[in-house]
Tab-separated table of C-alpha atoms in Angstrom:
chain	number	residue	atom	x	y	z
A	206	UNK	CA	0.011	-0.007	0.015
A	207	UNK	CA	2.847	2.376	0.830
A	208	UNK	CA	4.496	1.704	-2.505
A	209	UNK	CA	1.257	2.411	-4.369
A	210	UNK	CA	0.674	5.746	-2.681
A	211	UNK	CA	4.300	6.764	-3.284
A	212	UNK	CA	4.066	5.943	-6.999
A	213	UNK	CA	0.798	7.910	-7.297
A	214	UNK	CA	2.308	10.899	-5.558
A	215	UNK	CA	5.551	10.882	-7.602
A	216	UNK	CA	3.580	10.628	-10.865
A	217	UNK	CA	1.720	13.840	-10.153
A	218	UNK	CA	4.907	15.495	-8.942
A	219	UNK	CA	6.535	14.577	-12.295
A	220	UNK	CA	3.626	16.159	-14.126
A	221	UNK	CA	4.044	19.378	-12.148
A	222	UNK	CA	7.804	19.570	-12.698
A	223	UNK	CA	7.717	18.654	-16.386
A	224	UNK	CA	5.126	21.310	-17.354
A	225	UNK	CA	4.198	24.724	-16.183
A	226	UNK	CA	0.691	23.938	-15.005
A	227	UNK	CA	0.447	27.181	-13.042
A	228	UNK	CA	0.385	29.097	-16.330
A	229	UNK	CA	-2.283	26.837	-17.871
A	230	UNK	CA	-5.580	28.640	-17.396
A	231	UNK	CA	-9.035	26.995	-17.382
A	232	UNK	CA	-10.313	26.941	-20.940
A	233	UNK	CA	-14.004	27.591	-21.639
A	234	UNK	CA	-14.779	27.340	-17.905
A	235	UNK	CA	-18.290	28.471	-18.613
A	236	UNK	CA	-20.941	28.882	-15.978
A	237	UNK	CA	-18.785	30.342	-13.201
A	238	UNK	CA	-17.301	33.167	-15.269
A	239	UNK	CA	-18.299	33.503	-18.945
A	240	UNK	CA	-22.097	33.288	-18.847
A	241	UNK	CA	-24.868	35.276	-17.295
A	242	UNK	CA	-27.048	33.844	-14.564
A	243	UNK	CA	-29.969	33.624	-16.962
A	244	UNK	CA	-27.858	31.489	-19.291
A	245	UNK	CA	-26.958	29.194	-16.423
A	246	UNK	CA	-30.517	28.716	-15.297
A	247	UNK	CA	-31.734	28.021	-18.798
A	248	UNK	CA	-28.851	25.722	-19.620
A	249	UNK	CA	-28.109	27.766	-22.755
A	250	UNK	CA	-24.544	28.986	-23.212
A	251	UNK	CA	-23.621	32.178	-24.982
A	252	UNK	CA	-20.189	33.109	-26.192
A	253	UNK	CA	-18.574	36.433	-26.963
A	254	UNK	CA	-17.568	35.057	-30.368
A	255	UNK	CA	-19.406	32.765	-32.683
A	256	UNK	CA	-19.644	28.981	-32.272
A	257	UNK	CA	-16.846	28.415	-34.720
A	258	UNK	CA	-14.428	30.378	-32.605
A	259	UNK	CA	-15.420	28.291	-29.602
A	260	UNK	CA	-14.703	25.065	-31.415
A	261	UNK	CA	-11.461	26.351	-32.888
A	262	UNK	CA	-10.236	27.206	-29.427
A	263	UNK	CA	-9.636	23.504	-28.913
A	264	UNK	CA	-6.850	23.709	-31.439
A	265	UNK	CA	-5.117	26.620	-29.625
A	266	UNK	CA	-3.137	24.558	-27.112
A	267	UNK	CA	-0.927	26.650	-24.784
A	268	UNK	CA	2.795	26.165	-25.252
A	269	UNK	CA	3.217	25.396	-21.571
A	270	UNK	CA	0.526	22.706	-21.515
A	271	UNK	CA	1.752	19.108	-20.964
A	272	UNK	CA	1.989	16.946	-24.086
A	273	UNK	CA	-0.410	14.053	-24.629
A	274	UNK	CA	2.363	11.425	-24.089
A	275	UNK	CA	3.523	13.085	-20.861
A	276	UNK	CA	-0.031	13.482	-19.542
A	277	UNK	CA	-0.875	9.937	-20.517
A	278	UNK	CA	2.229	8.456	-18.900
A	279	UNK	CA	1.802	10.357	-15.627
A	280	UNK	CA	-1.884	9.394	-15.425
A	281	UNK	CA	-0.928	5.776	-16.114
A	282	UNK	CA	1.616	5.805	-13.318
A	283	UNK	CA	-0.819	7.553	-10.986
A	284	UNK	CA	-3.515	5.022	-11.765
A	285	UNK	CA	-1.083	2.163	-11.281
A	286	UNK	CA	-0.052	3.391	-7.871
A	287	UNK	CA	-3.628	4.224	-6.892
A	288	UNK	CA	-4.873	0.745	-7.805
A	289	UNK	CA	-1.961	-0.931	-5.995
A	290	UNK	CA	-3.109	0.814	-2.824
A	291	UNK	CA	-6.781	0.219	-3.675
A	292	UNK	CA	-6.213	-3.511	-4.028
A	293	UNK	CA	-4.669	-3.660	-0.574
A	294	UNK	CA	-7.593	-1.687	0.834
A	295	UNK	CA	-10.104	-3.998	-0.849
A	296	UNK	CA	-8.226	-7.030	0.496
A	297	UNK	CA	-8.500	-5.723	4.047
A	298	UNK	CA	-12.251	-5.150	3.537
A	299	UNK	CA	-12.611	-8.679	2.089
A	300	UNK	CA	-10.830	-10.362	5.013
A	301	UNK	CA	-12.913	-8.349	7.486
A	302	UNK	CA	-16.163	-9.162	5.662
A	303	UNK	CA	-15.400	-12.932	5.853
A	304	UNK	CA	-15.613	-12.631	9.646
A	305	UNK	CA	-19.181	-11.318	9.627
A	306	UNK	CA	-21.951	-13.614	10.853
A	307	UNK	CA	-24.113	-15.028	8.013
A	308	UNK	CA	-27.105	-12.883	8.851
A	309	UNK	CA	-25.035	-9.694	8.574
A	310	UNK	CA	-23.058	-10.518	5.459
A	311	UNK	CA	-22.588	-7.472	3.243
A	312	UNK	CA	-22.973	-4.790	5.882
A	313	UNK	CA	-19.211	-4.159	6.280
A	314	UNK	CA	-18.705	-3.812	2.529
A	315	UNK	CA	-21.814	-1.616	2.216
A	316	UNK	CA	-20.516	0.740	4.908
A	317	UNK	CA	-16.922	0.865	3.584
A	318	UNK	CA	-17.931	1.572	0.001
A	319	UNK	CA	-20.494	4.120	1.140
A	320	UNK	CA	-17.655	6.018	2.901
A	321	UNK	CA	-15.463	5.686	-0.190
A	322	UNK	CA	-18.037	7.095	-2.577
A	323	UNK	CA	-18.946	9.804	-0.131
A	324	UNK	CA	-15.344	10.985	-0.409
A	325	UNK	CA	-15.621	10.905	-4.215
A	326	UNK	CA	-18.815	12.880	-4.004
A	327	UNK	CA	-17.115	15.582	-1.903
A	328	UNK	CA	-13.939	15.666	-4.025
A	329	UNK	CA	-15.767	16.278	-7.302
A	330	UNK	CA	-17.221	19.725	-6.515
A	331	UNK	CA	-14.020	20.753	-4.693
A	332	UNK	CA	-11.805	19.957	-7.689
A	333	UNK	CA	-14.333	21.631	-10.033
A	334	UNK	CA	-14.228	24.820	-8.022
A	335	UNK	CA	-10.441	24.796	-7.820
A	336	UNK	CA	-10.089	24.214	-11.562
A	337	UNK	CA	-12.543	26.943	-12.473
A	338	UNK	CA	-10.746	29.480	-10.223
A	339	UNK	CA	-7.080	28.607	-10.698
A	340	UNK	CA	-6.694	26.023	-13.448
A	341	UNK	CA	-5.228	22.502	-13.014
A	342	UNK	CA	-2.136	23.415	-10.930
A	343	UNK	CA	-3.701	23.194	-7.461
A	344	UNK	CA	-5.747	20.124	-8.389
A	345	UNK	CA	-2.561	18.249	-9.415
A	346	UNK	CA	-0.813	19.630	-6.348
A	347	UNK	CA	-3.443	18.060	-4.093
A	348	UNK	CA	-3.184	14.805	-6.024
A	349	UNK	CA	0.536	14.744	-5.286
A	350	UNK	CA	0.257	15.651	-1.582
A	351	UNK	CA	-2.802	13.734	-0.420
A	352	UNK	CA	-1.273	10.259	-0.988
A	353	UNK	CA	1.716	11.278	1.159
A	354	UNK	CA	-0.724	12.292	3.920
A	355	UNK	CA	-2.134	8.756	3.932
A	356	UNK	CA	1.274	7.098	4.480
A	357	UNK	CA	1.400	7.652	8.267
A	358	UNK	CA	-2.039	6.078	8.606
A	359	UNK	CA	-0.761	2.859	7.071
A	360	UNK	CA	1.197	2.185	10.285
A	361	UNK	CA	-2.078	2.195	12.213
A	362	UNK	CA	-3.176	-0.964	10.407
A	363	UNK	CA	-2.622	-4.014	12.552
A	364	UNK	CA	-0.476	-6.496	10.684
A	365	UNK	CA	1.048	-9.733	11.907
A	366	UNK	CA	4.675	-9.268	11.080
A	367	UNK	CA	6.060	-12.801	11.151
A	368	UNK	CA	3.061	-14.953	10.309
A	369	UNK	CA	3.529	-18.186	8.455
A	370	UNK	CA	2.263	-17.520	4.961
A	371	UNK	CA	1.750	-19.958	2.077
A	372	UNK	CA	4.385	-19.729	-0.617
A	373	UNK	CA	3.641	-17.974	-3.894
A	374	UNK	CA	3.358	-21.382	-5.614
A	375	UNK	CA	0.835	-22.608	-3.024
A	376	UNK	CA	-1.232	-19.425	-3.336
A	377	UNK	CA	-1.239	-19.710	-7.173
A	378	UNK	CA	-2.341	-23.355	-6.917
A	379	UNK	CA	-5.109	-22.364	-4.519
A	380	UNK	CA	-6.285	-19.634	-6.889
A	381	UNK	CA	-6.169	-22.135	-9.771
A	382	UNK	CA	-8.340	-24.569	-7.822
A	383	UNK	CA	-10.669	-21.723	-7.058
A	384	UNK	CA	-11.169	-20.562	-10.636
A	385	UNK	CA	-11.713	-24.172	-11.812
A	386	UNK	CA	-14.772	-24.327	-9.536
A	387	UNK	CA	-18.140	-23.757	-11.218
A	388	UNK	CA	-19.041	-21.550	-8.263
A	389	UNK	CA	-16.397	-19.120	-9.524
A	390	UNK	CA	-16.241	-19.180	-13.297
A	391	UNK	CA	-20.031	-19.239	-13.792
A	392	UNK	CA	-20.983	-16.119	-11.764
A	393	UNK	CA	-17.730	-14.344	-12.630
A	394	UNK	CA	-18.380	-15.181	-16.267
A	395	UNK	CA	-21.649	-13.282	-15.964
A	396	UNK	CA	-19.877	-10.351	-14.342
A	397	UNK	CA	-17.303	-10.266	-17.105
A	398	UNK	CA	-19.737	-10.533	-20.036
A	399	UNK	CA	-22.183	-8.068	-18.471
A	400	UNK	CA	-19.502	-5.431	-17.925
A	401	UNK	CA	-17.955	-5.928	-21.352
A	402	UNK	CA	-21.325	-5.345	-22.960
A	403	UNK	CA	-21.820	-2.029	-21.140
A	404	UNK	CA	-20.233	-0.221	-24.059
A	405	UNK	CA	-20.929	3.480	-24.016
A	406	UNK	CA	-21.271	6.101	-26.725
A	407	UNK	CA	-17.687	7.339	-26.768
A	408	UNK	CA	-18.656	10.320	-28.931
A	409	UNK	CA	-21.228	11.598	-26.436
A	410	UNK	CA	-18.938	14.071	-24.715
A	411	UNK	CA	-17.779	15.410	-28.068
A	412	UNK	CA	-21.435	15.872	-29.047
A	413	UNK	CA	-22.159	17.832	-25.869
A	414	UNK	CA	-19.210	20.167	-26.430
A	415	UNK	CA	-19.306	20.528	-30.245
A	416	UNK	CA	-23.042	20.601	-30.927
A	417	UNK	CA	-24.616	21.749	-27.656
A	418	UNK	CA	-21.630	23.926	-26.700
A	419	UNK	CA	-21.454	22.686	-23.133
A	420	UNK	CA	-18.677	24.331	-21.157
A	421	UNK	CA	-16.102	22.689	-18.881
A	422	UNK	CA	-18.024	23.870	-15.880
A	423	UNK	CA	-21.254	22.303	-17.126
A	424	UNK	CA	-19.501	19.031	-17.872
A	425	UNK	CA	-18.061	19.057	-14.329
A	426	UNK	CA	-21.465	19.829	-12.863
A	427	UNK	CA	-22.784	16.734	-14.650
A	428	UNK	CA	-19.890	14.748	-13.159
A	429	UNK	CA	-20.656	16.046	-9.695
A	430	UNK	CA	-24.330	15.084	-10.022
A	431	UNK	CA	-23.280	11.673	-11.261
A	432	UNK	CA	-21.048	11.095	-8.223
A	433	UNK	CA	-23.763	12.281	-5.859
A	434	UNK	CA	-26.277	9.845	-7.290
A	435	UNK	CA	-23.671	7.080	-7.413
A	436	UNK	CA	-23.248	7.542	-3.669
A	437	UNK	CA	-27.012	7.500	-3.135
A	438	UNK	CA	-27.186	4.364	-5.250
A	439	UNK	CA	-24.788	2.636	-2.911
A	440	UNK	CA	-26.730	3.819	0.166
A	441	UNK	CA	-30.046	2.849	-1.445
A	442	UNK	CA	-28.880	-0.712	-2.025
A	443	UNK	CA	-27.699	-0.946	1.602
A	444	UNK	CA	-30.988	0.404	2.976
A	445	UNK	CA	-33.658	-0.980	0.668
A	446	UNK	CA	-32.428	-3.384	-1.982
A	447	UNK	CA	-30.028	-5.642	-0.022
A	448	UNK	CA	-32.850	-8.170	0.457
A	449	UNK	CA	-33.579	-8.376	-3.270
A	450	UNK	CA	-32.236	-11.276	-5.257
A	451	UNK	CA	-29.106	-10.445	-7.249
A	452	UNK	CA	-30.875	-11.399	-10.455
A	453	UNK	CA	-33.779	-9.063	-9.753
A	454	UNK	CA	-31.399	-6.204	-9.059
A	455	UNK	CA	-29.622	-6.690	-12.373
A	456	UNK	CA	-32.761	-7.180	-14.426
A	457	UNK	CA	-34.549	-4.070	-13.077
A	458	UNK	CA	-31.491	-1.817	-13.226
A	459	UNK	CA	-30.456	-3.022	-16.714
A	460	UNK	CA	-33.784	-2.075	-18.250
A	461	UNK	CA	-33.759	1.238	-16.414
A	462	UNK	CA	-30.244	1.944	-17.705
A	463	UNK	CA	-31.398	1.058	-21.220
A	464	UNK	CA	-34.238	3.567	-20.854
A	465	UNK	CA	-31.893	6.382	-19.803
A	466	UNK	CA	-29.476	5.456	-22.538
A	467	UNK	CA	-32.218	5.602	-25.160
A	468	UNK	CA	-33.193	9.096	-23.883
A	469	UNK	CA	-29.988	10.336	-25.418
A	470	UNK	CA	-31.643	9.906	-28.808
A	471	UNK	CA	-34.339	12.318	-27.762
A	472	UNK	CA	-31.741	14.872	-26.816
A	473	UNK	CA	-29.996	14.474	-30.168
A	474	UNK	CA	-33.331	15.011	-31.941
A	475	UNK	CA	-34.068	18.061	-29.781
A	476	UNK	CA	-36.969	16.481	-27.893
A	477	UNK	CA	-36.432	17.550	-24.246
A	478	UNK	CA	-40.057	18.033	-23.057
A	479	UNK	CA	-39.521	21.721	-22.303
A	480	UNK	CA	-36.276	21.211	-20.366
A	481	UNK	CA	-33.060	22.876	-21.436
A	482	UNK	CA	-30.447	20.709	-23.069
A	483	UNK	CA	-28.226	20.942	-19.984
A	484	UNK	CA	-30.831	19.798	-17.463
A	485	UNK	CA	-32.045	17.023	-19.758
A	486	UNK	CA	-28.498	15.706	-20.235
A	487	UNK	CA	-27.788	16.123	-16.526
A	488	UNK	CA	-30.664	13.884	-15.500
A	489	UNK	CA	-29.834	11.311	-18.099
A	490	UNK	CA	-26.185	10.879	-17.097
A	491	UNK	CA	-26.694	11.239	-13.318
A	492	UNK	CA	-29.481	8.670	-13.010
A	493	UNK	CA	-27.401	6.218	-15.005
A	494	UNK	CA	-24.758	6.469	-12.260
A	495	UNK	CA	-27.459	5.971	-9.591
A	496	UNK	CA	-28.280	2.673	-11.306
A	497	UNK	CA	-24.585	1.755	-11.452
A	498	UNK	CA	-24.319	2.394	-7.711
A	499	UNK	CA	-27.125	-0.059	-7.008
A	500	UNK	CA	-25.462	-2.719	-9.173
A	501	UNK	CA	-22.019	-2.248	-7.544
A	502	UNK	CA	-22.549	-3.830	-4.133
A	503	UNK	CA	-24.144	-7.160	-5.164
A	504	UNK	CA	-21.049	-7.899	-7.240
A	505	UNK	CA	-18.570	-7.123	-4.514
A	506	UNK	CA	-20.566	-9.072	-1.902
A	507	UNK	CA	-20.617	-12.096	-4.180
A	508	UNK	CA	-16.839	-11.818	-4.758
A	509	UNK	CA	-16.150	-12.016	-1.024
A	510	UNK	CA	-18.224	-15.187	-0.788
A	511	UNK	CA	-16.104	-16.738	-3.523
A	512	UNK	CA	-12.797	-16.162	-1.739
A	513	UNK	CA	-11.184	-19.305	-0.303
A	514	UNK	CA	-10.028	-19.215	3.318
A	515	UNK	CA	-6.393	-18.137	3.666
A	516	UNK	CA	-6.209	-16.438	0.251
A	517	UNK	CA	-8.892	-13.814	0.668
A	518	UNK	CA	-6.712	-10.888	-0.368
A	519	UNK	CA	-5.199	-12.467	-3.522
A	520	UNK	CA	-8.504	-13.998	-4.616
A	521	UNK	CA	-10.493	-10.839	-4.090
A	522	UNK	CA	-7.868	-8.868	-5.974
A	523	UNK	CA	-8.168	-11.288	-8.883
A	524	UNK	CA	-11.973	-11.091	-8.921
A	525	UNK	CA	-11.909	-7.279	-8.875
A	526	UNK	CA	-9.312	-7.453	-11.667
A	527	UNK	CA	-11.777	-9.466	-13.692
A	528	UNK	CA	-14.449	-6.869	-13.083
A	529	UNK	CA	-12.192	-3.919	-13.831
A	530	UNK	CA	-10.585	-5.494	-16.876
A	531	UNK	CA	-14.056	-6.068	-18.338
A	532	UNK	CA	-14.927	-2.413	-17.779
A	533	UNK	CA	-11.660	-1.346	-19.323
A	534	UNK	CA	-12.222	-3.575	-22.324
A	535	UNK	CA	-15.714	-2.158	-22.635
A	536	UNK	CA	-14.214	1.306	-22.803
A	537	UNK	CA	-11.739	0.159	-25.473
A	538	UNK	CA	-14.560	-1.392	-27.503
A	539	UNK	CA	-16.458	1.895	-27.234
A	540	UNK	CA	-13.507	3.544	-28.999
A	541	UNK	CA	-13.487	0.848	-31.684
A	542	UNK	CA	-17.219	1.421	-32.353
A	543	UNK	CA	-16.483	5.017	-33.331
A	544	UNK	CA	-15.259	3.742	-36.690
A	545	UNK	CA	-18.628	2.280	-37.707
A	546	UNK	CA	-20.310	5.662	-38.385
A	547	UNK	CA	-18.786	9.054	-38.919
A	548	UNK	CA	-19.108	10.871	-35.594
A	549	UNK	CA	-16.011	13.064	-35.973
A	550	UNK	CA	-16.015	16.662	-34.831
A	551	UNK	CA	-16.278	18.138	-38.325
A	552	UNK	CA	-19.271	15.946	-39.034
A	553	UNK	CA	-20.982	16.971	-35.802
A	554	UNK	CA	-20.214	20.623	-36.458
A	555	UNK	CA	-21.886	20.269	-39.880
A	556	UNK	CA	-25.062	19.113	-38.148
A	557	UNK	CA	-24.905	15.566	-39.538
A	558	UNK	CA	-26.116	13.584	-36.507
A	559	UNK	CA	-27.283	10.329	-38.127
A	560	UNK	CA	-24.128	8.564	-36.972
A	561	UNK	CA	-24.676	9.702	-33.406
A	562	UNK	CA	-28.224	8.397	-33.397
A	563	UNK	CA	-27.183	5.026	-34.865
A	564	UNK	CA	-24.295	4.660	-32.430
A	565	UNK	CA	-26.635	5.431	-29.491
A	566	UNK	CA	-29.122	2.792	-30.664
A	567	UNK	CA	-26.341	0.237	-31.059
A	568	UNK	CA	-24.772	0.801	-27.646
A	569	UNK	CA	-28.175	0.792	-25.938
A	570	UNK	CA	-29.084	-2.545	-27.590
A	571	UNK	CA	-25.768	-4.099	-26.533
A	572	UNK	CA	-26.096	-2.850	-22.954
A	573	UNK	CA	-29.625	-4.227	-22.537
A	574	UNK	CA	-28.658	-7.474	-24.339
A	575	UNK	CA	-26.298	-8.333	-21.456
A	576	UNK	CA	-29.312	-9.359	-19.421
A	577	UNK	CA	-29.457	-12.571	-21.459
A	578	UNK	CA	-26.689	-13.980	-19.296
A	579	UNK	CA	-28.353	-13.212	-15.949
A	580	UNK	CA	-29.168	-16.934	-15.536
A	581	UNK	CA	-25.495	-17.521	-14.777
A	582	UNK	CA	-25.786	-15.346	-11.696
A	583	UNK	CA	-26.959	-17.034	-8.464
A	584	UNK	CA	-30.191	-15.501	-7.188
A	585	UNK	CA	-29.195	-15.391	-3.504
A	586	UNK	CA	-26.225	-16.157	-1.276
A	587	UNK	CA	-27.693	-19.579	-0.536
A	588	UNK	CA	-27.645	-20.423	-4.248
A	589	UNK	CA	-23.983	-19.413	-4.386
A	590	UNK	CA	-23.261	-21.622	-1.365
A	591	UNK	CA	-25.009	-24.533	-3.118
A	592	UNK	CA	-22.765	-24.008	-6.145
A	593	UNK	CA	-19.721	-24.075	-3.877
A	594	UNK	CA	-20.926	-27.316	-2.250
A	595	UNK	CA	-21.208	-28.859	-5.693
A	596	UNK	CA	-17.647	-30.098	-6.082
A	597	UNK	CA	-17.793	-29.925	-9.868
A	598	UNK	CA	-14.535	-28.475	-11.283
A	599	UNK	CA	-13.534	-27.752	-14.813
A	600	UNK	CA	-9.914	-27.206	-15.772
A	601	UNK	CA	-11.140	-25.976	-19.183
A	602	UNK	CA	-13.456	-23.442	-17.535
A	603	UNK	CA	-10.650	-22.227	-15.258
A	604	UNK	CA	-8.172	-21.915	-18.185
A	605	UNK	CA	-10.684	-19.986	-20.300
A	606	UNK	CA	-11.439	-17.702	-17.334
A	607	UNK	CA	-7.751	-16.814	-16.829
A	608	UNK	CA	-7.010	-16.535	-20.556
A	609	UNK	CA	-9.889	-14.130	-21.227
A	610	UNK	CA	-8.958	-12.057	-18.205
A	611	UNK	CA	-5.352	-11.749	-19.275
A	612	UNK	CA	-6.200	-11.109	-22.946
A	613	UNK	CA	-8.688	-8.391	-21.919
A	614	UNK	CA	-6.059	-6.580	-19.897
A	615	UNK	CA	-3.505	-6.777	-22.720
A	616	UNK	CA	-6.049	-5.554	-25.310
A	617	UNK	CA	-7.276	-2.677	-23.177
A	618	UNK	CA	-3.730	-1.628	-22.396
A	619	UNK	CA	-2.822	-1.838	-26.079
A	620	UNK	CA	-5.724	0.353	-27.119
A	621	UNK	CA	-4.863	2.827	-24.382
A	622	UNK	CA	-1.240	3.024	-25.487
A	623	UNK	CA	-2.330	3.578	-29.131
A	624	UNK	CA	-4.710	6.330	-28.004
A	625	UNK	CA	-1.802	8.084	-26.283
A	626	UNK	CA	0.869	7.488	-28.908
A	627	UNK	CA	-1.334	7.876	-31.993
A	628	UNK	CA	-4.409	10.031	-31.121
A	629	UNK	CA	-7.200	9.478	-33.619
A	630	UNK	CA	-5.798	6.155	-34.893
A	631	UNK	CA	-9.336	4.711	-35.102
A	632	UNK	CA	-10.576	7.686	-37.138
A	633	UNK	CA	-12.244	9.438	-34.224
A	634	UNK	CA	-11.683	13.146	-33.624
């Protein structure tokens, strides 16, 4: 955990030293400075110059701004360090959750993740305000200092220093036996396929900026609202939906997510039922995150139940890797889908939105189609226990599980590297 936080801190420090972030000013900050209060309330944005000057401002990159390779590398290192620390934190939660009595299973995870997303909810408006007032310098400064502030707290964690631990080989064999169990590869197969199929419309943000002329402030306000409702989604599951079957949770939330995704088509066609574009888009994106928050906890609770005794940390880290690699692959596939229809910036500026509509229909259909695999998911914890009691093991299933996980990580990393090294390699703007 200490190594992870140090890497995250040094990555942001590198970004600060390698570029003059203090001189980079917020571009098109929008609703805090450039627009009148009436424009903010209505969601309409006016500019001093015409729309073409607004769009062309994206090509006027300050000389002191960090390059794409530098920014990509530092964010990669920051993310690597952050997730190293995050995996250790998740492992501690998993081991603690295994000690809960059966009737209280899930309460520790619900509380911990509620605290985590509460912090995210608070950080979003703080960073938005800081960026709008002073640019990215102080935001990056905090990202470099806060991990160092956490380091002393690591020593407060109780750790058995000289415990007898299984060797790496023994732990790998235990994980191999675990993934060969049907109780693991079947529900985790659902988690993987479901997350991979949650492909988004990767051109959506470009549409909001280029066609609807949303400002950086408005985009950040949408992000803040999304994090707030994500937190309330976590709390809602803990308070009201924790007794629902896992299948019911996914079925209901998937169809609701499909509904909100399809509403994007109405916004593209200008049908907002009297609401401004900003408020319509805000509700669409934010409520999608609320749904994601409800879906989050059932998956993590199930993962803890799958962890074998003695290897909780390593197993839980592997299961979360499967979940995260699927989401990363889904993001990479979203980039690939941009090549099907022309949704580049010049096309959007010309008012040709057919590609956007078609891409939205396609991604919505794929997202909802993931529900076809919900039968692989146990309905309740007792059903998962019954699967674990069934001693059926499949070496083929375990091998496929590990291969797909590894291949997904390599593919997603490859696409990410290409996006950094060769921006626009897929034809997107």
